[in-house]
Each structure stands twice: as structure tokens, then as C-alpha cells.
Tab-separated table of C-alpha atoms in Angstrom:
chain	number	residue	atom	x	y	z
V	281	UNK	CA	44.979	6.976	-44.823
V	282	UNK	CA	41.696	7.829	-42.931
V	283	UNK	CA	39.794	8.157	-46.207
V	284	UNK	CA	41.071	4.786	-47.295
V	285	UNK	CA	39.951	3.150	-44.019
V	286	UNK	CA	36.510	4.835	-44.191
V	287	UNK	CA	36.078	3.833	-47.800
V	288	UNK	CA	37.083	0.247	-47.004
V	289	UNK	CA	34.647	0.125	-44.057
V	290	UNK	CA	31.774	1.257	-46.294
V	291	UNK	CA	32.615	-1.365	-48.886
V	292	UNK	CA	32.821	-4.088	-46.302
V	293	UNK	CA	29.620	-2.987	-44.602
V	294	UNK	CA	27.757	-2.811	-47.954
V	295	UNK	CA	28.926	-6.300	-49.016
V	296	UNK	CA	28.241	-7.832	-45.628
V	297	UNK	CA	24.694	-6.569	-45.501
V	298	UNK	CA	23.853	-8.218	-48.806
V	299	UNK	CA	26.030	-11.320	-48.523
V	300	UNK	CA	24.121	-14.513	-47.874
V	301	UNK	CA	20.624	-12.905	-48.094
V	302	UNK	CA	18.350	-13.352	-51.048
V	303	UNK	CA	17.298	-10.012	-52.650
V	304	UNK	CA	14.088	-8.696	-51.114
V	305	UNK	CA	11.046	-9.326	-53.351
V	306	UNK	CA	8.812	-6.393	-54.194
V	307	UNK	CA	5.699	-8.226	-53.003
V	308	UNK	CA	7.265	-8.836	-49.578
V	309	UNK	CA	7.907	-5.083	-48.953
V	310	UNK	CA	5.200	-3.500	-46.769
V	311	UNK	CA	4.631	0.132	-47.655
V	312	UNK	CA	5.372	2.751	-44.862
V	313	UNK	CA	1.788	3.986	-44.836
V	314	UNK	CA	0.451	0.489	-44.078
V	315	UNK	CA	3.029	0.080	-41.305
V	316	UNK	CA	2.036	3.466	-39.889
V	317	UNK	CA	-1.699	2.686	-40.024
V	318	UNK	CA	-1.123	-0.795	-38.517
V	319	UNK	CA	0.855	0.665	-35.606
V	320	UNK	CA	-2.078	2.872	-34.525
V	321	UNK	CA	-4.520	1.492	-31.948
V	322	UNK	CA	-7.969	0.288	-33.045
V	323	UNK	CA	-10.752	-1.212	-30.913
V	324	UNK	CA	-11.141	-4.764	-32.011
V	325	UNK	CA	-14.101	-5.609	-29.745
V	326	UNK	CA	-12.695	-9.146	-29.196
V	327	UNK	CA	-13.842	-9.669	-25.622
V	328	UNK	CA	-17.220	-8.983	-24.034
V	329	UNK	CA	-17.451	-7.010	-20.703
V	330	UNK	CA	-18.086	-10.271	-18.747
V	331	UNK	CA	-15.207	-12.070	-20.487
V	332	UNK	CA	-12.778	-9.180	-19.673
V	333	UNK	CA	-13.676	-9.310	-16.002
V	334	UNK	CA	-12.590	-12.947	-15.972
V	335	UNK	CA	-8.989	-12.023	-16.825
V	336	UNK	CA	-6.470	-11.894	-14.045
V	337	UNK	CA	-6.173	-9.631	-11.942
V	338	UNK	CA	-9.642	-8.218	-12.552
V	339	UNK	CA	-11.198	-11.590	-11.538
V	340	UNK	CA	-9.541	-11.423	-8.126
V	341	UNK	CA	-9.837	-7.725	-7.359
V	342	UNK	CA	-12.320	-6.393	-4.701
V	343	UNK	CA	-11.469	-2.924	-5.796
V	344	UNK	CA	-9.480	-1.312	-8.671
V	345	UNK	CA	-7.984	2.021	-7.967
V	346	UNK	CA	-6.284	4.670	-10.090
V	347	UNK	CA	-3.552	6.686	-8.385
V	348	UNK	CA	-1.027	9.367	-9.080
V	349	UNK	CA	2.020	9.569	-6.821
V	350	UNK	CA	5.205	11.471	-6.147
V	351	UNK	CA	8.530	9.684	-6.187
V	352	UNK	CA	10.780	10.554	-3.238
V	353	UNK	CA	14.514	10.095	-2.722
V	354	UNK	CA	15.025	8.956	-6.379
V	355	UNK	CA	12.726	5.932	-5.736
V	356	UNK	CA	10.832	5.809	-9.020
V	357	UNK	CA	8.297	3.213	-8.306
V	358	UNK	CA	4.747	2.850	-7.100
V	359	UNK	CA	4.553	3.482	-3.340
V	360	UNK	CA	3.568	-0.133	-2.291
V	361	UNK	CA	5.643	-2.128	0.088
V	362	UNK	CA	4.579	-5.535	1.452
V	363	UNK	CA	1.152	-5.082	-0.256
V	364	UNK	CA	0.496	-1.874	1.656
V	365	UNK	CA	-0.014	1.487	-0.179
V	366	UNK	CA	1.963	4.394	1.315
V	367	UNK	CA	-0.676	7.071	1.162
V	368	UNK	CA	1.924	9.696	2.085
V	369	UNK	CA	3.230	9.582	-1.513
V	370	UNK	CA	-0.231	9.448	-3.152
V	371	UNK	CA	-1.399	12.721	-4.737
V	372	UNK	CA	-4.794	11.509	-6.147
V	373	UNK	CA	-6.699	8.268	-5.967
V	374	UNK	CA	-10.019	6.960	-7.321
V	375	UNK	CA	-11.804	3.734	-6.606
V	376	UNK	CA	-13.329	2.771	-9.952
V	377	UNK	CA	-17.061	1.964	-10.302
V	378	UNK	CA	-18.447	-0.704	-12.664
V	379	UNK	CA	-18.702	1.584	-15.700
V	380	UNK	CA	-15.178	2.915	-15.213
V	381	UNK	CA	-13.834	-0.673	-14.917
V	382	UNK	CA	-15.689	-1.642	-18.021
V	383	UNK	CA	-14.045	1.238	-19.947
V	384	UNK	CA	-10.624	0.388	-18.530
V	385	UNK	CA	-10.818	-3.337	-19.440
V	386	UNK	CA	-12.096	-2.416	-22.922
V	387	UNK	CA	-8.994	-0.197	-23.350
V	388	UNK	CA	-6.642	-2.884	-21.918
V	389	UNK	CA	-8.010	-5.974	-23.718
V	390	UNK	CA	-9.879	-4.725	-26.877
V	391	UNK	CA	-7.566	-2.076	-28.125
V	392	UNK	CA	-4.670	-3.338	-30.242
V	393	UNK	CA	-3.127	-3.615	-33.664
V	394	UNK	CA	-5.325	-3.907	-36.728
V	395	UNK	CA	-3.228	-6.799	-38.052
V	396	UNK	CA	-0.827	-8.541	-35.612
V	397	UNK	CA	1.057	-10.144	-38.493
V	398	UNK	CA	2.083	-6.918	-40.215
V	399	UNK	CA	5.213	-4.925	-39.144
V	400	UNK	CA	4.644	-2.277	-36.500
V	401	UNK	CA	6.307	0.772	-35.086
V	402	UNK	CA	7.155	0.636	-31.448
V	403	UNK	CA	8.051	3.737	-29.481
V	404	UNK	CA	9.489	3.796	-25.964
V	405	UNK	CA	11.575	6.328	-24.070
V	406	UNK	CA	14.784	5.704	-22.266
V	407	UNK	CA	13.626	7.597	-19.223
V	408	UNK	CA	11.415	6.132	-16.546
V	409	UNK	CA	9.807	8.270	-13.821
V	410	UNK	CA	6.333	6.862	-13.249
V	411	UNK	CA	3.665	8.918	-11.639
V	412	UNK	CA	0.542	6.867	-12.181
V	413	UNK	CA	-0.759	3.342	-11.536
V	414	UNK	CA	-3.601	0.989	-11.511
V	415	UNK	CA	-3.903	-0.958	-8.216
V	416	UNK	CA	-5.705	-4.179	-7.678
V	417	UNK	CA	-6.904	-4.465	-4.138
V	418	UNK	CA	-8.012	-7.790	-2.381
V	419	UNK	CA	-10.599	-8.470	0.267
V	420	UNK	CA	-8.193	-7.437	3.013
V	421	UNK	CA	-7.404	-4.105	1.506
V	422	UNK	CA	-3.963	-5.174	0.292
V	423	UNK	CA	-2.487	-4.303	-3.127
V	424	UNK	CA	-1.939	-7.692	-4.673
V	425	UNK	CA	-1.037	-6.483	-8.144
V	426	UNK	CA	-0.480	-3.264	-9.960
V	427	UNK	CA	0.439	-1.681	-13.310
V	428	UNK	CA	2.823	1.279	-12.867
V	429	UNK	CA	2.746	3.810	-15.754
V	430	UNK	CA	5.055	6.567	-16.938
V	431	UNK	CA	3.154	8.580	-19.495
V	432	UNK	CA	6.063	10.890	-20.141
V	433	UNK	CA	8.279	8.025	-21.386
V	434	UNK	CA	5.680	5.690	-22.737
V	435	UNK	CA	6.622	2.774	-20.531
V	436	UNK	CA	5.014	0.655	-17.829
V	437	UNK	CA	5.943	-1.992	-15.250
V	438	UNK	CA	3.705	-4.724	-14.130
V	439	UNK	CA	3.982	-6.222	-10.621
V	440	UNK	CA	3.972	-9.854	-11.914
V	441	UNK	CA	4.079	-11.801	-15.127
V	442	UNK	CA	0.692	-13.266	-14.372
V	443	UNK	CA	-0.915	-9.931	-15.376
V	444	UNK	CA	-1.766	-9.855	-19.081
V	445	UNK	CA	-2.249	-6.141	-19.795
V	446	UNK	CA	-2.938	-6.210	-23.461
V	447	UNK	CA	-1.120	-4.947	-26.524
V	448	UNK	CA	0.777	-1.689	-26.537
V	449	UNK	CA	0.067	-0.273	-29.974
V	450	UNK	CA	1.565	3.135	-30.950
V	451	UNK	CA	-0.858	5.434	-29.150
V	452	UNK	CA	-1.994	3.194	-26.277
V	453	UNK	CA	-0.245	5.349	-23.686
V	454	UNK	CA	-2.079	8.426	-24.998
V	455	UNK	CA	-5.375	6.554	-24.696
V	456	UNK	CA	-4.497	5.553	-21.096
V	457	UNK	CA	-3.576	9.175	-20.323
V	458	UNK	CA	-6.966	10.293	-21.700
V	459	UNK	CA	-8.712	7.704	-19.535
V	460	UNK	CA	-6.911	8.775	-16.426
V	461	UNK	CA	-7.738	12.500	-17.122
V	462	UNK	CA	-11.433	11.584	-17.730
V	463	UNK	CA	-11.442	10.000	-14.289
V	464	UNK	CA	-10.058	13.198	-12.776
V	465	UNK	CA	-6.432	12.061	-12.266
V	466	UNK	CA	-4.317	15.043	-13.356
V	467	UNK	CA	-0.893	14.624	-11.851
V	468	UNK	CA	1.350	12.760	-14.279
V	469	UNK	CA	-1.100	13.047	-17.148
V	470	UNK	CA	-0.743	16.773	-17.922
V	471	UNK	CA	2.234	18.186	-19.817
V	472	UNK	CA	5.021	19.442	-17.562
């Protein structure tokens, strides 16, 4: 009886997947090697340095700071409450200079897919234990926006939808991790 039910399910599934859909044309199939290549990040050099600095929140920030932090009491989020950074949880921090900001904005806004119209591979972990972030500080020393990053899981959270933080091609998190390491931020960027 079980074999009969399994066979019936296979037949139904097979016929349902083809029913109502035209056969796929050979010229419409994108080869795997093109999908893989297109999924990798490339620098498209779309925006100049001055143009990138006009994108929100870079245009409003007095300072941009990289941090690493520890999560306490299962609170897996950047240690900011009411726009104030809790330095007790911060392990490392770095206020970026002009060259470092230029490199960061280039990574965020100029690195993307070679062809946005081709299929892409997207990888994202189910876990989320962020240890790193990019803080945007206003004239009063308050954190008005941030990008929270979990390199281990390949995920990020932005503090508001106003932030446009670029395209997340296949190896973008690895490029971010290399950038953080280059700036001396080790916690959260090294293998555990």
C-alpha cells in the first residue's frame, strides 16, 4: 500500500509540475557557470566618491564608526538604545577617516552584480548573532542610524528603511569582513 501511495504521489507531482507551463526553451536556459559568475561581486564604478557621500546616511553623518560588540543576555543586537551607544558592550571601535569612508562607500555602492537581469545565487544563514556594525553619528554624538552585521551568518540588519546599503552579491559579506579586518577590527571577523 505504501509503495502504491508513494508511486501515486510521484506521478501527481510530476504531472503537476509540467501542467499548464510551456516547455522551457533552450535559449531561455542560463548555464550554471554564467549564474555562478554573475553571483560574484564586481566593482562597477557607478558612483564617484562625491556622489557616494550624498547618499543617506553618509550625507548626514558627522562621524562614521566601525564597532565590534558582545551580546549579553541573549540580546543579539547592536548595543544602541535611544540613540546612545552602550560602550560597556563594545569590544573595538574606530572612527573612520576620509580615505576609510571612501573605501567603505565604494564597497557599499559600487560593488554588485555584473548583470542585474541574470539569475543569481543568494546565500544566507538561518542563524543571527551579530558582532559588528557601522554606526552613523550626528552632530550631538548620537547614533542616528546603523548597519548591524553578522559575518558568521551572512546577514545584516539596517536601523531604518531610509538606508540604501547597496547590493548583496554572493561574496559581499566576505568583502565587508576583509574591510573590517583591514581597519583593525578583529572580533567577529575572525574564524571562531
